[in-house]
Coordinates of C-alpha atoms in Angstrom, one line a residue:
X1 CA -3.7 -20.6 -0.5
X2 CA -5.3 -17.2 -1.0
X3 CA -2.3 -14.9 -0.9
X4 CA 0.6 -13.9 -3.2
X5 CA 3.5 -12.0 -1.7
X6 CA 5.2 -9.1 -3.3
X7 CA 3.9 -9.2 -6.9
X8 CA 0.9 -8.7 -9.2
X9 CA 0.4 -11.2 -12.0
X10 CA -2.0 -11.6 -14.9
X11 CA -1.1 -15.3 -14.7
X12 CA -2.5 -15.9 -11.2
X13 CA -5.7 -18.0 -11.2
X14 CA -8.4 -16.2 -9.2
X15 CA -9.1 -17.5 -5.7
X16 CA -12.7 -16.2 -6.0
X17 CA -15.0 -15.2 -8.8
X18 CA -17.9 -12.8 -8.2
X19 CA -20.5 -11.0 -10.2
X20 CA -20.8 -7.3 -10.4
X21 CA -22.5 -5.9 -7.3
X22 CA -21.4 -8.8 -5.0
X23 CA -20.0 -8.0 -1.6
X24 CA -16.7 -9.6 -0.6
X25 CA -14.9 -9.8 2.8
X26 CA -11.1 -9.7 2.4
X27 CA -8.7 -10.4 5.2
X28 CA -5.4 -8.6 4.8
X29 CA -2.1 -9.2 6.7
X30 CA 0.7 -6.7 7.1
X31 CA 4.0 -7.8 5.7
X32 CA 5.7 -6.3 8.9
X33 CA 4.1 -8.7 11.4
X34 CA 7.3 -10.5 12.1
X35 CA 8.7 -7.3 13.6
X36 CA 6.9 -8.4 16.7
X37 CA 5.5 -11.9 16.1
X38 CA 4.2 -12.2 19.7
X39 CA 1.8 -9.3 19.1
X40 CA 1.0 -9.7 15.5
X41 CA 1.2 -13.5 14.6
X42 CA 1.1 -15.8 17.6
X43 CA -2.2 -17.6 18.2
X44 CA -3.7 -16.5 14.9
X45 CA -4.0 -19.5 12.6
X46 CA -4.4 -17.5 9.5
X47 CA -1.3 -15.3 10.1
X48 CA 0.7 -18.3 11.3
X49 CA -0.2 -20.2 8.1
X50 CA 1.2 -17.4 5.9
X51 CA 4.2 -16.6 8.0
X52 CA 5.4 -20.1 8.8
X53 CA 9.1 -20.3 8.0
X54 CA 11.5 -22.7 9.5
X55 CA 14.4 -24.8 8.3
X56 CA 11.9 -27.3 6.8
X57 CA 9.0 -25.2 5.5
X58 CA 8.6 -21.7 4.0
X59 CA 4.8 -21.5 3.6
X60 CA 4.9 -18.7 1.0
X61 CA 8.2 -19.0 -0.8
X62 CA 8.1 -16.3 -3.5
X63 CA 8.3 -12.9 -2.0
X64 CA 8.6 -10.4 -4.8
X65 CA 8.7 -10.2 -8.6
X66 CA 12.4 -11.2 -8.8
X67 CA 13.7 -14.7 -9.8
X68 CA 12.8 -17.7 -7.7
X69 CA 16.5 -18.6 -7.5
X70 CA 17.9 -15.5 -5.7
X71 CA 20.8 -15.1 -8.0
X72 CA 20.7 -11.2 -8.1
X73 CA 20.9 -10.2 -4.5
X74 CA 20.8 -13.5 -2.6
X75 CA 17.9 -12.4 -0.4
X76 CA 15.5 -15.2 -1.1
X77 CA 12.9 -16.4 -3.6
X78 CA 11.5 -13.3 -5.4
X79 CA 14.4 -11.3 -4.0
X80 CA 12.1 -9.0 -2.1
X81 CA 11.5 -7.0 -5.3
X82 CA 8.0 -6.4 -4.0
X83 CA 7.0 -6.8 -0.4
X84 CA 3.3 -6.7 0.3
X85 CA 1.2 -9.7 1.3
X86 CA -1.7 -9.5 -1.2
X87 CA -5.0 -11.4 -0.7
X88 CA -6.5 -12.5 -4.0
X89 CA -6.9 -12.2 -6.8
X90 CA -10.6 -11.8 -7.1
X91 CA -12.1 -12.1 -10.6
X92 CA -15.2 -10.1 -11.6
X93 CA -17.3 -12.0 -14.1
X94 CA -17.4 -10.3 -17.4
X95 CA -14.7 -7.7 -16.8
X96 CA -12.8 -6.8 -19.9
X97 CA -10.0 -4.4 -20.7
X98 CA -11.4 -0.9 -21.1
X99 CA -14.0 -1.4 -18.4
X100 CA -13.8 0.3 -15.0
X101 CA -14.0 -1.5 -11.7
X102 CA -15.5 0.3 -8.8
X103 CA -14.4 -0.9 -5.3
X104 CA -16.8 0.4 -2.6
X105 CA -15.2 0.1 0.8
X106 CA -18.1 -0.6 3.0
X107 CA -16.2 -1.4 6.2
X108 CA -12.7 -1.7 7.6
X109 CA -12.0 -3.6 10.9
X110 CA -8.8 -4.2 12.8
X111 CA -7.6 -7.8 13.1
X112 CA -7.4 -8.3 16.8
X113 CA -4.3 -9.8 18.4
X114 CA -4.9 -13.5 19.1
X115 CA -2.3 -13.8 21.8
X116 CA -4.2 -13.9 25.1
X117 CA -1.6 -11.7 26.7
X118 CA -2.8 -8.8 24.6
X119 CA -6.5 -9.4 24.4
X120 CA -8.6 -6.4 23.1
X121 CA -5.7 -4.9 21.2
X122 CA -4.2 -4.8 17.8
X123 CA -0.6 -3.9 16.9
X124 CA 1.2 -2.3 14.0
X125 CA 4.8 -1.6 13.0
X126 CA 6.4 1.5 11.6
X127 CA 9.7 1.0 10.0
X128 CA 12.0 4.1 9.4
X129 CA 13.9 2.2 6.8
X130 CA 16.6 2.6 4.1
X131 CA 14.1 3.4 1.4
X132 CA 12.6 6.3 3.5
X133 CA 13.0 9.9 2.3
X134 CA 14.8 10.7 5.5
X135 CA 17.5 8.0 5.4
X136 CA 20.4 10.0 4.0
X137 CA 19.4 13.2 6.0
X138 CA 19.8 12.1 9.6
X139 CA 21.4 14.4 12.2
X140 CA 21.9 12.1 15.2
X141 CA 24.2 9.1 15.5
X142 CA 24.5 6.3 14.6
X143 CA 24.1 7.1 10.9
X144 CA 22.6 5.5 9.0
X145 CA 20.1 3.5 11.0
X146 CA 16.8 1.7 10.6
X147 CA 14.3 2.0 13.5
X148 CA 11.1 0.0 14.1
X149 CA 8.4 1.5 16.3
X150 CA 5.6 -0.8 17.5
X151 CA 2.2 0.8 18.0
X152 CA -0.9 -0.4 19.9
X153 CA -4.6 0.1 19.0
X154 CA -7.6 -0.6 21.2
X155 CA -10.0 -2.7 19.2
X156 CA -12.8 -2.4 21.7
X157 CA -13.5 1.1 20.4
X158 CA -12.8 2.9 23.6
X159 CA -9.9 4.8 22.1
X160 CA -9.7 6.3 18.6
X161 CA -5.9 6.7 18.5
X162 CA -2.8 4.6 18.3
X163 CA 0.0 4.9 20.9
X164 CA 3.7 3.8 20.6
X165 CA 4.7 0.9 22.8
X166 CA 8.5 0.7 22.1
X167 CA 11.1 1.0 19.4
X168 CA 14.3 -0.7 18.4
X169 CA 17.1 -0.4 15.9
X170 CA 17.3 -3.0 13.3
X171 CA 20.3 -5.3 13.8
X172 CA 21.5 -8.0 11.3
X173 CA 18.9 -10.8 11.3
X174 CA 19.5 -14.3 10.2
X175 CA 16.5 -15.9 8.5
X176 CA 15.6 -19.6 8.9
X177 CA 17.6 -20.4 5.7
X178 CA 20.7 -18.9 7.1
X179 CA 20.8 -15.7 5.1
X180 CA 21.9 -12.6 7.0
X181 CA 19.8 -9.5 6.4
X182 CA 21.9 -6.5 7.5
X183 CA 19.0 -4.2 6.4
X184 CA 15.3 -4.6 6.0
X185 CA 15.8 -6.0 2.5
X186 CA 13.4 -9.0 2.5
X187 CA 9.8 -9.2 3.8
X188 CA 8.8 -11.5 6.6
X189 CA 12.2 -12.1 8.1
X190 CA 11.7 -13.0 11.8
X191 CA 13.2 -10.5 14.2
X192 CA 15.0 -12.2 17.1
X193 CA 14.3 -9.8 19.9
X194 CA 17.3 -11.1 21.8
X195 CA 19.5 -9.2 19.4
X196 CA 17.8 -5.8 19.7
X197 CA 17.3 -3.2 22.5
X198 CA 13.7 -2.3 23.1
X199 CA 13.4 1.4 24.0
X200 CA 10.2 2.0 26.1
X201 CA 8.5 5.3 26.7
X202 CA 8.9 6.6 23.1
X203 CA 6.5 9.2 21.9
X204 CA 5.1 9.5 25.4
X205 CA 1.8 11.4 25.5
X206 CA 1.4 11.3 21.7
X207 CA -1.9 10.1 20.2
X208 CA -1.9 9.2 16.5
X209 CA -5.5 9.5 15.1
X210 CA -6.6 6.2 13.5
X211 CA -7.1 6.2 9.8
X212 CA -7.5 2.6 8.9
X213 CA -7.1 2.1 5.1
X214 CA -5.5 -0.1 2.5
X215 CA -2.1 0.9 1.1
X216 CA -2.6 -1.6 -1.7
X217 CA -5.7 -2.3 -3.7
X218 CA -5.1 -2.9 -7.3
X219 CA -5.8 -4.9 -10.5
X220 CA -3.4 -7.1 -12.5
X221 CA -1.5 -5.1 -15.1
X222 CA -1.3 -6.4 -18.7
X223 CA 2.3 -5.5 -19.5
X224 CA 4.3 -8.1 -17.6
X225 CA 3.9 -11.5 -16.0
X226 CA 5.3 -10.5 -12.6
X227 CA 5.1 -6.9 -11.4
X228 CA 6.7 -5.6 -8.2
X229 CA 4.0 -4.4 -5.8
X230 CA 6.0 -1.4 -4.6
X231 CA 5.5 1.1 -7.4
X232 CA 1.9 2.2 -8.0
X233 CA 0.6 2.9 -11.4
X234 CA -2.5 3.1 -13.6
X235 CA -4.2 0.0 -12.3
X236 CA -3.7 1.1 -8.7
X237 CA -1.6 -1.0 -6.4
X238 CA 0.5 0.6 -3.7
X239 CA -1.0 4.1 -3.8
X240 CA -0.6 4.6 0.0
X241 CA -3.3 7.2 0.3
X242 CA -4.9 7.2 3.8
X243 CA -8.2 8.3 2.2
X244 CA -8.7 4.7 0.8
X245 CA -10.8 3.6 3.8
X246 CA -14.3 3.1 5.0
X247 CA -16.9 5.0 2.9
X248 CA -14.6 5.6 -0.1
X249 CA -15.0 4.3 -3.6
X250 CA -12.0 3.6 -5.8
X251 CA -12.3 3.4 -9.6
X252 CA -9.7 1.4 -11.5
X253 CA -9.3 0.8 -15.3
X254 CA -9.4 -2.9 -16.1
X255 CA -6.4 -4.2 -17.9
X256 CA -6.9 -8.0 -18.1
X257 CA -10.0 -10.2 -18.3
X258 CA -11.6 -10.6 -15.0
X259 CA -9.8 -7.6 -13.6
X260 CA -8.0 -9.7 -11.0
X261 CA -8.2 -7.5 -7.9
X262 CA -5.9 -8.0 -4.9
X263 CA -5.7 -6.1 -1.6
X264 CA -3.0 -5.8 1.1
X265 CA -0.6 -3.4 2.8
X266 CA -3.2 -2.6 5.5
X267 CA -2.5 0.5 7.6
X268 CA -3.8 1.8 10.9
X269 CA -2.7 5.3 10.1
X270 CA -0.5 7.3 7.8
X271 CA 0.2 10.9 6.9
X272 CA 0.6 12.3 3.4
X273 CA 4.1 11.4 2.2
X274 CA 4.7 8.3 4.3
X275 CA 8.0 9.9 4.8
X276 CA 10.1 7.3 6.6
X277 CA 9.1 4.5 4.4
X278 CA 6.0 2.9 6.0
X279 CA 2.8 3.7 7.8
X280 CA 1.6 2.0 11.0
X281 CA 1.5 -1.4 9.2
X282 CA -1.4 -3.3 10.9
X283 CA -3.6 -6.2 9.7
X284 CA -7.1 -5.3 8.7
X285 CA -10.3 -6.9 7.3
X286 CA -12.2 -5.1 4.7
X287 CA -15.8 -5.5 3.3
X288 CA -16.0 -4.3 -0.2
X289 CA -18.6 -4.2 -3.0
X290 CA -17.3 -4.7 -6.5
X291 CA -19.2 -2.9 -9.3
X292 CA -18.3 -3.3 -12.9
X293 CA -18.8 -0.3 -15.2
X294 CA -18.7 -1.7 -18.8
X295 CA -16.8 0.3 -21.4
X296 CA -19.8 0.8 -23.6
X297 CA -21.7 2.6 -20.8
X298 CA -18.9 5.0 -19.9
X299 CA -19.3 7.8 -22.5
X300 CA -20.9 10.8 -21.1
X301 CA -20.0 9.9 -17.5
X302 CA -17.1 11.1 -15.3
X303 CA -15.5 7.7 -15.9
X304 CA -15.2 8.1 -19.6
X305 CA -11.6 7.5 -20.6
X306 CA -10.5 6.8 -17.1
X307 CA -6.9 5.6 -17.2
X308 CA -5.8 6.1 -13.6
X309 CA -7.0 5.3 -10.1
X310 CA -9.8 7.7 -9.0
X311 CA -11.1 8.1 -5.5
X312 CA -14.5 9.3 -4.5
X313 CA -15.8 10.1 -1.0
X314 CA -18.9 11.9 0.1
X315 CA -17.0 15.1 0.2
X316 CA -14.4 15.0 -2.7
X317 CA -12.9 13.4 -5.7
X318 CA -9.2 12.6 -5.4
X319 CA -7.1 12.3 -8.6
X320 CA -3.9 10.3 -8.3
X321 CA -0.8 11.3 -10.2
X322 CA 2.5 9.5 -10.5
X323 CA 6.0 10.2 -11.7
X324 CA 5.4 7.6 -14.4
X325 CA 1.7 6.8 -14.7
X326 CA 2.5 3.8 -17.0
X327 CA 6.0 3.0 -16.0
X328 CA 6.0 -0.5 -17.4
X329 CA 5.7 0.9 -20.9
X330 CA 7.2 4.3 -20.4
X331 CA 10.6 3.1 -19.2
X332 CA 11.3 0.2 -21.5
X333 CA 12.5 -3.3 -20.7
X334 CA 14.2 -2.3 -17.4
X335 CA 11.2 -0.4 -16.2
X336 CA 10.9 -2.1 -12.9
X337 CA 14.4 -1.0 -12.0
X338 CA 14.5 2.4 -13.7
X339 CA 11.3 3.6 -11.9
X340 CA 13.1 3.6 -8.6
X341 CA 15.9 5.8 -9.9
X342 CA 14.1 8.3 -12.0
X343 CA 11.0 9.3 -10.1
X344 CA 10.4 12.8 -8.9
X345 CA 7.8 15.0 -7.2
X346 CA 7.9 17.3 -10.2
X347 CA 6.9 14.6 -12.6
X348 CA 4.1 13.4 -10.2
X349 CA 2.8 16.9 -9.8
X350 CA 2.7 17.4 -13.6
X351 CA 0.8 14.2 -14.0
X352 CA -1.7 15.1 -11.2
X353 CA -2.3 18.5 -12.8
X354 CA -3.0 17.0 -16.2
X355 CA -5.4 14.4 -14.8
X356 CA -7.2 16.9 -12.6
X357 CA -7.5 19.3 -15.5
X358 CA -9.0 16.6 -17.7
X359 CA -11.3 15.5 -14.9
X360 CA -12.7 19.1 -14.5
X361 CA -13.1 19.5 -18.2
X362 CA -14.8 16.1 -18.9
X363 CA -16.7 15.5 -15.7
X364 CA -17.7 19.1 -14.9
X365 CA -17.8 20.6 -18.3
X366 CA -15.3 23.4 -17.6
X367 CA -13.1 25.1 -20.3
X368 CA -9.4 24.7 -19.9
X369 CA -9.0 28.2 -18.6
X370 CA -11.8 27.7 -16.1
X371 CA -10.2 24.4 -14.9
X372 CA -6.7 25.9 -14.5
X373 CA -8.1 28.8 -12.5
X374 CA -10.1 26.5 -10.2
X375 CA -7.1 24.1 -9.8
X376 CA -5.1 27.0 -8.4
X377 CA -7.7 28.6 -6.1
X378 CA -9.9 25.7 -5.0
X379 CA -8.1 22.4 -5.3
X380 CA -5.6 20.9 -2.8
X381 CA -2.6 19.2 -4.3
X382 CA -0.6 17.0 -1.8
X383 CA 2.3 14.6 -1.8
X384 CA 0.8 11.1 -1.5
X385 CA 4.1 9.3 -1.0
X386 CA 7.8 9.7 -1.8
X387 CA 8.9 6.2 -0.8
X388 CA 7.2 3.8 -3.3
X389 CA 9.6 4.0 -6.3
X390 CA 6.9 5.7 -8.4
X391 CA 6.3 8.9 -6.4
X392 CA 2.7 10.2 -6.0
X393 CA 0.9 13.5 -5.9
X394 CA -2.8 13.7 -5.5
X395 CA -5.4 16.5 -6.3
X396 CA -8.3 16.7 -3.9
X397 CA -11.3 18.3 -5.6
X398 CA -14.0 19.2 -3.1
X399 CA -17.6 18.6 -4.2
X400 CA -18.9 21.7 -2.5
X401 CA -17.0 23.8 -5.0
X402 CA -20.0 22.9 -7.3
X403 CA -22.8 23.3 -4.7
X404 CA -24.4 26.1 -6.7
X405 CA -24.6 24.0 -9.9

């Protein structure tokens, strides 16, 4: 009752309404949990209620922004044009277009496995999938291939890293409605482990540092009724920046009344680029404070004119650039298709540069020449992701650059 799968929508009624300053706890589920249901779903009533899908009942039917009747690809309702399980939306009382919503991430906790066989642990899935940057550049056979790696996390706090448990190659999977999925083309398809070969001992001796964060936090956009969750844009969404975790604040421009915030795509860890298509996709629970900054109070502050997602931590500001910052209006009536075909790192870098230059000029009072020099000698630009349709580049501006002032 409190999730929507694969899309943002200005039409969704809020599941909760809060006042500015209120603290909200949001449970988020990974959309990859059915890669290993025994470890990520079984015994967990909340996860089971969302993932239930048999010949009689599909608990969450629409999965994506596509048509309810799957006439385009035949994948299922929503066509998988959008994949993330999003909890929400949460309305903020009094929020109006032009305001800025601050999301303070106070805490992030792993959702423990509820299966007694795996007590004290949590699990996540990494899919090296067809949408990954690597997919057409493989060197070993068979080519192409999609590979799932299951990771384990100790939720007792004794270990601060994730370890691989096993991997398997995706084989054609038949969903409960009889549709065969030859690739990972529709979210939540149950994997029948009798059809795959589990390879144990992968990544032996490798420890992946934990960076729990939310790949998706975003507001409802105003430009369309149903918007695919995969491409990020000016109101946030699937930014996939591992820095969006405990202690961070995200600032989003409000596009619709109430803001309508949703969260999902929880990750245990991810590197910049998310190269193979996913992170360690692992269910998390977040505690956030929602603070509304009204439009009439923004002039003279670093938030004046903010029209993109801005991250602040104790040490830095992070400016997020995209190939198409407003792809829904930039690319015309077919924007939700065209963005996947026309994105580039060059365009994302140009957008990140322009936003970072504007931030330094407006928030720090630098001249354009000063800002450009500092961007080159003191600011770190990085590739946020190259797998989400609308590619991302971020600019990390360290606060200690201005320690003397």
